[in-house]
CSV table of C-alpha atoms in Angstrom, one decimal:
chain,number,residue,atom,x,y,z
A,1,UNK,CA,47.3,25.3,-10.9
A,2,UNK,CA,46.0,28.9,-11.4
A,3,UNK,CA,42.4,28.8,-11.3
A,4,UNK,CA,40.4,31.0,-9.3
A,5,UNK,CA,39.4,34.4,-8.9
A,6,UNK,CA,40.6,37.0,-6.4
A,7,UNK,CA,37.4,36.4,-5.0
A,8,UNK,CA,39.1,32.8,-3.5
A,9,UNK,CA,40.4,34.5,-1.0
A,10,UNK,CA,37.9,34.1,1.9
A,11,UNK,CA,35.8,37.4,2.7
A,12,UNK,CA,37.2,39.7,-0.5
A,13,UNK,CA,34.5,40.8,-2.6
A,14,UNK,CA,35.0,42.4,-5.9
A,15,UNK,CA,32.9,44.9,-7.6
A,16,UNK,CA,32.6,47.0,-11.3
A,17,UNK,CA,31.4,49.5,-13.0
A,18,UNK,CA,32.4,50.7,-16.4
A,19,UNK,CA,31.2,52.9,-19.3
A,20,UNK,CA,31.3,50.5,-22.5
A,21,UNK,CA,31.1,53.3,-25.0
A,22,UNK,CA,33.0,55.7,-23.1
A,23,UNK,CA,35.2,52.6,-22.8
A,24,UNK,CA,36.4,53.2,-19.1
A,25,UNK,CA,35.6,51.8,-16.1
A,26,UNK,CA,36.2,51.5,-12.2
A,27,UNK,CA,36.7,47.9,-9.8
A,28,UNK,CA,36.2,47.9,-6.4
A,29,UNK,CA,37.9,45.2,-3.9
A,30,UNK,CA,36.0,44.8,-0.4
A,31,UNK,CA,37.9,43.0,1.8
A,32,UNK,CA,36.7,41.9,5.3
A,33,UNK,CA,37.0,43.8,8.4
A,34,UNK,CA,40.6,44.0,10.1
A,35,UNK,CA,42.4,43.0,6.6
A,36,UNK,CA,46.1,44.7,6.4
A,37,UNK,CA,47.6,46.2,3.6
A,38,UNK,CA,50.8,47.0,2.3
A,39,UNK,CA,51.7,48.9,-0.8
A,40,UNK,CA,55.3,49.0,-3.5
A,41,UNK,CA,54.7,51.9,-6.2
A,42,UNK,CA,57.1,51.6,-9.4
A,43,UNK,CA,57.7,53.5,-12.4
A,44,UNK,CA,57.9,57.0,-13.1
A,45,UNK,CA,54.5,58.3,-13.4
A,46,UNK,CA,52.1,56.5,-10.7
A,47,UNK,CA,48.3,57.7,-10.3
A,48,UNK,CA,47.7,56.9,-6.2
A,49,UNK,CA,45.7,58.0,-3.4
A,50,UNK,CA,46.4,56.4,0.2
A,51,UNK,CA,50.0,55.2,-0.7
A,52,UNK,CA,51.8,56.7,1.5
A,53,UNK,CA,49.4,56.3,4.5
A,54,UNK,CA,50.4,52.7,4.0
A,55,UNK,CA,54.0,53.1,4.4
A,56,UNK,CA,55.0,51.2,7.2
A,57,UNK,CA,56.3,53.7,9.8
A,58,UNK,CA,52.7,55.2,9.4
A,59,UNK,CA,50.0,54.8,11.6
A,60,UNK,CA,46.8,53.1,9.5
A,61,UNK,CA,47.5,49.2,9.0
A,62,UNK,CA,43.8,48.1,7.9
A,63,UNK,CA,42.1,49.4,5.1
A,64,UNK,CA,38.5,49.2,4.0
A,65,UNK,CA,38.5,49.2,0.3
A,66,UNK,CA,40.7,48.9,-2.6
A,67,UNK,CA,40.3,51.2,-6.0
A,68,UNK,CA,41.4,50.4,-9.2
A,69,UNK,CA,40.2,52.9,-11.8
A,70,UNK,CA,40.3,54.1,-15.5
A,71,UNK,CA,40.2,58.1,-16.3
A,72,UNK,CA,44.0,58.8,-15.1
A,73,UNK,CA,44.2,61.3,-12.0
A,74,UNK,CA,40.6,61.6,-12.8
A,75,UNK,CA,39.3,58.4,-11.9
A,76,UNK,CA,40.6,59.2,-8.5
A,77,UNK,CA,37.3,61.0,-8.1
A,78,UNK,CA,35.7,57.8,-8.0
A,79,UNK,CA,37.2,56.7,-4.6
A,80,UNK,CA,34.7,59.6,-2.8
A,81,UNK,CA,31.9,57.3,-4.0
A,82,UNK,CA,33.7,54.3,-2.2
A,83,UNK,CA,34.1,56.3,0.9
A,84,UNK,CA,30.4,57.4,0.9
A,85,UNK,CA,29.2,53.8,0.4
A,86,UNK,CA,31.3,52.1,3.2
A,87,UNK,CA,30.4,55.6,5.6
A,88,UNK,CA,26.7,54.7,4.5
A,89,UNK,CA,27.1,51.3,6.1
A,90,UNK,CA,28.8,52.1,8.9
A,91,UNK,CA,32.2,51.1,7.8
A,92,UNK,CA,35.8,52.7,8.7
A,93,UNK,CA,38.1,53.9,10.8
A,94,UNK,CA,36.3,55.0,14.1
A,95,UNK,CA,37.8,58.1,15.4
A,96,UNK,CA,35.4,58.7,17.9
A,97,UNK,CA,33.5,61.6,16.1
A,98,UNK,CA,33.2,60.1,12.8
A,99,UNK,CA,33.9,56.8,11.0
A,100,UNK,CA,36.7,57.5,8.3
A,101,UNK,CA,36.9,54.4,5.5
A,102,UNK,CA,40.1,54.2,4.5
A,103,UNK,CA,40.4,53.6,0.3
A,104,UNK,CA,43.8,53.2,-1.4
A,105,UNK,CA,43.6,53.8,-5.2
A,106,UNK,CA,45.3,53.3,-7.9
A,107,UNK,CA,44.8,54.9,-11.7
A,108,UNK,CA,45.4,54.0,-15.5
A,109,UNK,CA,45.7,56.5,-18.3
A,110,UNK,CA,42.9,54.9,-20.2
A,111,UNK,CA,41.7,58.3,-22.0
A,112,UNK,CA,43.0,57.6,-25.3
A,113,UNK,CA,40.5,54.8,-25.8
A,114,UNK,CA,37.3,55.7,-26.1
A,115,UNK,CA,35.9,59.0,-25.1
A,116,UNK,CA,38.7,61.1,-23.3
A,117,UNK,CA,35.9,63.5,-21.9
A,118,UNK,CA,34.1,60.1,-19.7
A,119,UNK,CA,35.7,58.8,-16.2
A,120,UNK,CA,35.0,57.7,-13.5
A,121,UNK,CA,33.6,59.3,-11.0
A,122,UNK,CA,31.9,59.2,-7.4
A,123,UNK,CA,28.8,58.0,-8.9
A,124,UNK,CA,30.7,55.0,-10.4
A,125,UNK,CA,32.7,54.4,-7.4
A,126,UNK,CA,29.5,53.7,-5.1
A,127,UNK,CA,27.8,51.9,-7.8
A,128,UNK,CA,31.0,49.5,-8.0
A,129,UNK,CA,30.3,48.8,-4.3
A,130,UNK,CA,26.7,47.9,-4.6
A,131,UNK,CA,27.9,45.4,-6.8
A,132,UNK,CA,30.7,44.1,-4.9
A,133,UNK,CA,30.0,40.3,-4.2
A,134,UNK,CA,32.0,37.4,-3.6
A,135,UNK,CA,30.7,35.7,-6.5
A,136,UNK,CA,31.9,37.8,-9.4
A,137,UNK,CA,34.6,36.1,-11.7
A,138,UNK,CA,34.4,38.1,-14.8
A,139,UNK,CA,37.8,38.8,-16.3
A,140,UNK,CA,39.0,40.6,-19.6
A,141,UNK,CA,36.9,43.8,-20.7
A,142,UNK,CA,35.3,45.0,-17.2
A,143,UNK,CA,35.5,47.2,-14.9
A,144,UNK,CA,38.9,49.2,-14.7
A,145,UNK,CA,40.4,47.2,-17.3
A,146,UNK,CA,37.5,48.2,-19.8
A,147,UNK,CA,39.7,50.8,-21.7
A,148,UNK,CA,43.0,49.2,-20.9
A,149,UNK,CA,45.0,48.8,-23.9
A,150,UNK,CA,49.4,47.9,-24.4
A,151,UNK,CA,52.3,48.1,-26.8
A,152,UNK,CA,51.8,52.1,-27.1
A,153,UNK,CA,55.6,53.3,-28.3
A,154,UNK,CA,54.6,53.7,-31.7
A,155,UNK,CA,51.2,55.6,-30.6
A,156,UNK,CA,47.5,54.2,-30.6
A,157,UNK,CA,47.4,53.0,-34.3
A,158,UNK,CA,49.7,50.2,-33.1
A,159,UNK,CA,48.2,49.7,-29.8
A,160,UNK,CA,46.7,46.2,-28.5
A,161,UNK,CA,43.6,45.7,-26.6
A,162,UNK,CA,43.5,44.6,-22.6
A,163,UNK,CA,42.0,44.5,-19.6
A,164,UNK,CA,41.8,43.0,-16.3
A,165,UNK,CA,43.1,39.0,-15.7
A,166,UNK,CA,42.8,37.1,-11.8
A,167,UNK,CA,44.5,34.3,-11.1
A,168,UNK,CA,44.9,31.7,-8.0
A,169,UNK,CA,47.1,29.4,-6.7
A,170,UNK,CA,46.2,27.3,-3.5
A,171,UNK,CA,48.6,25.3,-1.2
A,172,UNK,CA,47.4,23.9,1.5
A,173,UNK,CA,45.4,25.8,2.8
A,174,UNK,CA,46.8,28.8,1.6
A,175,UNK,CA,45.5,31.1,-0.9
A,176,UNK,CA,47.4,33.2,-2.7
A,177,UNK,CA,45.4,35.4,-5.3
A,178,UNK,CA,46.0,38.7,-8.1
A,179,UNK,CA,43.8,40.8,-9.6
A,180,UNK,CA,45.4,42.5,-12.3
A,181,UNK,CA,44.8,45.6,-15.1
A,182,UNK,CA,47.3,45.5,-17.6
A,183,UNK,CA,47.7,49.1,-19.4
A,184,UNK,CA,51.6,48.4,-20.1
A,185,UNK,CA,53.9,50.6,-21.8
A,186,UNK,CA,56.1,47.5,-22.7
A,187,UNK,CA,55.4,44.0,-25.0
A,188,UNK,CA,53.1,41.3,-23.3
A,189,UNK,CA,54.7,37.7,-22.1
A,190,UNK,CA,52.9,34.8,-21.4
A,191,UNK,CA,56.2,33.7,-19.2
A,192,UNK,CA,55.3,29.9,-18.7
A,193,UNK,CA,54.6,29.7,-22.3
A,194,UNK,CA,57.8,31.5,-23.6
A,195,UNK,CA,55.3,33.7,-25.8
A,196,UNK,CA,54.4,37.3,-26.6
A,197,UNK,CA,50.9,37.5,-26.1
A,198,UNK,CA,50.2,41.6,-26.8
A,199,UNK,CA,52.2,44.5,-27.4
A,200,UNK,CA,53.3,46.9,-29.7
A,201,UNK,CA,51.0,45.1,-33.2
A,202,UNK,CA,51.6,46.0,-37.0
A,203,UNK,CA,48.2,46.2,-38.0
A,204,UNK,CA,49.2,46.4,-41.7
A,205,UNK,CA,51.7,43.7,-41.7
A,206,UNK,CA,50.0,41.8,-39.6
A,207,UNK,CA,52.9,41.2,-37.1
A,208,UNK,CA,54.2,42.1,-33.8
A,209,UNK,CA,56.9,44.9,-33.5
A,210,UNK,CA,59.6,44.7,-30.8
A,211,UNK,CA,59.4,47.6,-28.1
A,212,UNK,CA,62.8,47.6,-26.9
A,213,UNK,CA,64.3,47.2,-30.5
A,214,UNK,CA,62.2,50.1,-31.2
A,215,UNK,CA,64.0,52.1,-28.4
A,216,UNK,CA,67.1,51.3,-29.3
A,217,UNK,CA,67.0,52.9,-32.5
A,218,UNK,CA,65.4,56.3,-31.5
A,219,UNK,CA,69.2,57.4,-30.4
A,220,UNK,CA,68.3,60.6,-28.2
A,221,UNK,CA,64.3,60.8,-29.2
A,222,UNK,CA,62.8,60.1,-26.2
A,223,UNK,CA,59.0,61.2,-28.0
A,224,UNK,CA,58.1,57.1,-27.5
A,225,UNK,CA,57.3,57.9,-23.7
A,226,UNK,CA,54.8,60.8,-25.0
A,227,UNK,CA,52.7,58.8,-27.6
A,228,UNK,CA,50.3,56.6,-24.7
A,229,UNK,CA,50.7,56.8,-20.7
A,230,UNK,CA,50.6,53.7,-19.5
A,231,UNK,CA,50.5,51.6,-15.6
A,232,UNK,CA,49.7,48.5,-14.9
A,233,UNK,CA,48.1,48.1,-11.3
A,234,UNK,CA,47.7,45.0,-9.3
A,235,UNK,CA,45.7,44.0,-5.7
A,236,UNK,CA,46.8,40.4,-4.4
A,237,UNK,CA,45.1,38.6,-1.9
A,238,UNK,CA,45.9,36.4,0.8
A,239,UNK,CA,44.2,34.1,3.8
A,240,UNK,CA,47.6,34.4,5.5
A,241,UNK,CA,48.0,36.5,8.5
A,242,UNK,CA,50.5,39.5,8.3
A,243,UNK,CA,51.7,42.6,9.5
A,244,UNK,CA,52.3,46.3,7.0
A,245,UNK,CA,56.1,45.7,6.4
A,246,UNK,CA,55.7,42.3,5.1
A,247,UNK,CA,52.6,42.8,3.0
A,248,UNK,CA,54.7,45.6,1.3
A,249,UNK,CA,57.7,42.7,0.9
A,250,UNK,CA,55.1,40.9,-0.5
A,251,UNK,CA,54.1,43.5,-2.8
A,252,UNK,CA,57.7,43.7,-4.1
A,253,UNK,CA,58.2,40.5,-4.6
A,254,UNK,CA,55.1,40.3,-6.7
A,255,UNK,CA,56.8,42.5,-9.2
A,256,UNK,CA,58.8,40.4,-10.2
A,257,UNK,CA,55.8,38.8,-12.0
A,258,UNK,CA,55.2,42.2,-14.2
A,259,UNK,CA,59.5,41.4,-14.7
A,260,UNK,CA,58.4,38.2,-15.8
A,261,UNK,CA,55.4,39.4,-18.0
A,262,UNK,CA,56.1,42.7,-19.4
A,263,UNK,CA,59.2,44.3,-21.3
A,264,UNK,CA,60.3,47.1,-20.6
A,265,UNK,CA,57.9,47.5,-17.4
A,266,UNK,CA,58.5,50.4,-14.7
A,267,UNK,CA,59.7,52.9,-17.4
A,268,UNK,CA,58.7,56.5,-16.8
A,269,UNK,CA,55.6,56.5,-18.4
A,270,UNK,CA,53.9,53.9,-16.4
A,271,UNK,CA,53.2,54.1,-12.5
A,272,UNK,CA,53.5,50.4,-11.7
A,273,UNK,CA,52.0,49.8,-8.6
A,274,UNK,CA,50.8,46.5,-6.5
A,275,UNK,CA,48.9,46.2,-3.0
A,276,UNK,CA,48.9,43.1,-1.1
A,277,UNK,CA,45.8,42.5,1.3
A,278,UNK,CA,46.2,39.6,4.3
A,279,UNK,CA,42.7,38.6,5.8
A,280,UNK,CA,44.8,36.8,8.7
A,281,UNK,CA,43.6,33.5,8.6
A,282,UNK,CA,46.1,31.5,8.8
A,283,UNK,CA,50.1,31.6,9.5
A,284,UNK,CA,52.4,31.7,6.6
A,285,UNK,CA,55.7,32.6,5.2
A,286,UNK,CA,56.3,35.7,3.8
A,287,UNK,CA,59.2,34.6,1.0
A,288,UNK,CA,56.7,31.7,0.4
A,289,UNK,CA,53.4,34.0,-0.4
A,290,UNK,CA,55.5,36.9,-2.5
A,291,UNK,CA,57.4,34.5,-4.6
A,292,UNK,CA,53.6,32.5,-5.0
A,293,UNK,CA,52.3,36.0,-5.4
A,294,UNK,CA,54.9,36.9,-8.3
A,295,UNK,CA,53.2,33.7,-9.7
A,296,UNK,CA,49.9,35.0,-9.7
A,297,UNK,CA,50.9,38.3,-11.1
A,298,UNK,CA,52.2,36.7,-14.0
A,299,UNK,CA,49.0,34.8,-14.2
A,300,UNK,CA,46.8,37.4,-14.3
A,301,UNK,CA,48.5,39.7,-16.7
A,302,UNK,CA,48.5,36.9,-19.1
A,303,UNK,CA,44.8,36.7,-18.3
A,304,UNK,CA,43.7,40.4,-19.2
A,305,UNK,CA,45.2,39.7,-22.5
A,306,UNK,CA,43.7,36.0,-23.2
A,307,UNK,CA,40.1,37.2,-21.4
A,308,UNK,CA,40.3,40.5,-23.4
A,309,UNK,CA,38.1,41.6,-26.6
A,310,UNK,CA,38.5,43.8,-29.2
A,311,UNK,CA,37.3,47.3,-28.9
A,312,UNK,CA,37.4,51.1,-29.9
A,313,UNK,CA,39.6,50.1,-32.6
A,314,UNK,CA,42.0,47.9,-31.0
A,315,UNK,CA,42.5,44.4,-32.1
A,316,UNK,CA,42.6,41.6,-28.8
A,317,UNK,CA,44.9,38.6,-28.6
A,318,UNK,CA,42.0,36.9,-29.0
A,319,UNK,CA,41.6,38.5,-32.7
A,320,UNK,CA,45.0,37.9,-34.1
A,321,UNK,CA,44.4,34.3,-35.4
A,322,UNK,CA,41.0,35.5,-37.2
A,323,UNK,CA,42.5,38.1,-39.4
């Protein structure tokens, strides 16, 4: 029901670069020409450039490139290597003197795995581009989901490993797809399985430690919000054709799959955010593609847990059974 990449989606190309000692990384989306985009930030503490540009009321519907990236408000450096790339082949918004490519982005706080002195940078965002194809499928530790971890109230010692899930569901002829990094504050769901996947992990006792029961009992010590920043950020992908204001819809309806897959989620140490691209091939019902892309979400969160490996100290999903 889910199978696929965000890649499914006719035209989008998907490229990544990452740092695997550094442990951080930066993925590229390269949609075709003429694709809208629409935008819903959540949480208290988002890491964005473009955002607002996308608003509805504002001018620019079409964008050329999507950038997801580790290194916090760092990484943000990386989209000047996007922009350079797409200017190098010819590729933005022609303003008569100059062509301008227009590149959302979106950032995780990734610095306390790994090396907190490596991020990306413009060097890394061009180098994503050249190997943007619409071929690439990898999921799991890649790209901006290589120093993704979860489950961060108690601190790093009882943090989980993550990374970056895609999933796909088809009807028709529709195609509704998610690219996902999941960096969450909050415990991970597998919601069709009724499961916690990842999350706040007793290394020691070998078991899982509830989140919100953990928050309950600090009373007025809010310190749990200090001990990892967090954000989980999110591109989905559609043949349908639509306008700004309903891509956004789209975008909020599709948090209802973080809802679904994280708790808490949108708290004040993540910055939560989703874009929605539409490629315009085909009509389609708004309602129907952001309650399909809520789906997908869900999908691929569950996905950068399942696809993830262990690393920089952090134990994976995929680990738990082994120990």
């Amino acid at each position: 029901m889910y199978s696929g990449y965000i890649t499914a989606v006719n035209g989008i190309k998907v490229g990544h670069a990452q740092d695997f000692e550094a442990l951080t990384g930066v993925t590229v989306i390269l949609p075709p020409e003429g694709t809208v985009c629409g935008v819903d930030v959540r949480g208290g503490a988002p890491g964005t450039r473009e955002t607002d540009l996308l608003r509805p009321e504002n001018f620019v519907s079409n964008v050329n490139a999507i950038l997801l990236a580790g290194g916090s408000a760092f990484g943000l450096d990386a989209a000047g290597g996007v922009m350079k790339y797409l200017e190098d082949n010819g590729i933005g918004l022609d303003t008569g003197v100059a062509k301008i490519p227009i590149v959302p982005a979106s950032v995780i706080f990734d610095l306390i795995c790994g090396s907190s002195n490596v991020r990306p940078d413009f060097e890394m965002g061009y180098r994503a581009c050249e190997e943007a194809t619409i071929n690439e499928k990898r999921q799991g530790l890649v790209g901006a989901g290589t120093g993704a971890t979860v489950g961060k109230i108690l601190g790093k010692d009882y943090a989980m490993k993550s990374g970056l899930g895609s999933a796909t569901i088809r009807v028709g002829e529709l195609v509704v797809s998610a690219l996902t990094v999941c960096n969450a504050f909050g415990d991970i769901f597998d919601h069709e399985r009724k499961i916690k996947i990842a999350g706040c992990y007793d290394y020691k006792n070998k078991e899982f430690k509830s989140t919100i029961e953990i928050l309950k009992n600090m009373g007025s010590d809010f310190s749990a919000f200090n001990q990892g920043k967090n954000t989980t950020i999110s591109v989905v992908a559609t043949n349908g054709t639509f306008n700004k204001s309903e891509c956004k819809k789209i975008s909020s309806m599709a948090h209802n799959g973080y809802g679904n897959s994280i708790f808490p989620v949108h708290t004040m140490s993540d910055g939560d955010t989703i874009f929605t691209l539409a490629t315009g091939e085909i009509p389609a019902d708004v309602s129907l593609v952001g309650a399909l892309a809520s789906q997908v979400i869900g999908r691929a969160v569950a996905n950068s847990i399942y696809y993830s490996q262990s690393k920089g100290g952090f134990i994976s999903n995929s680990d738990l059974n082994r120990e």
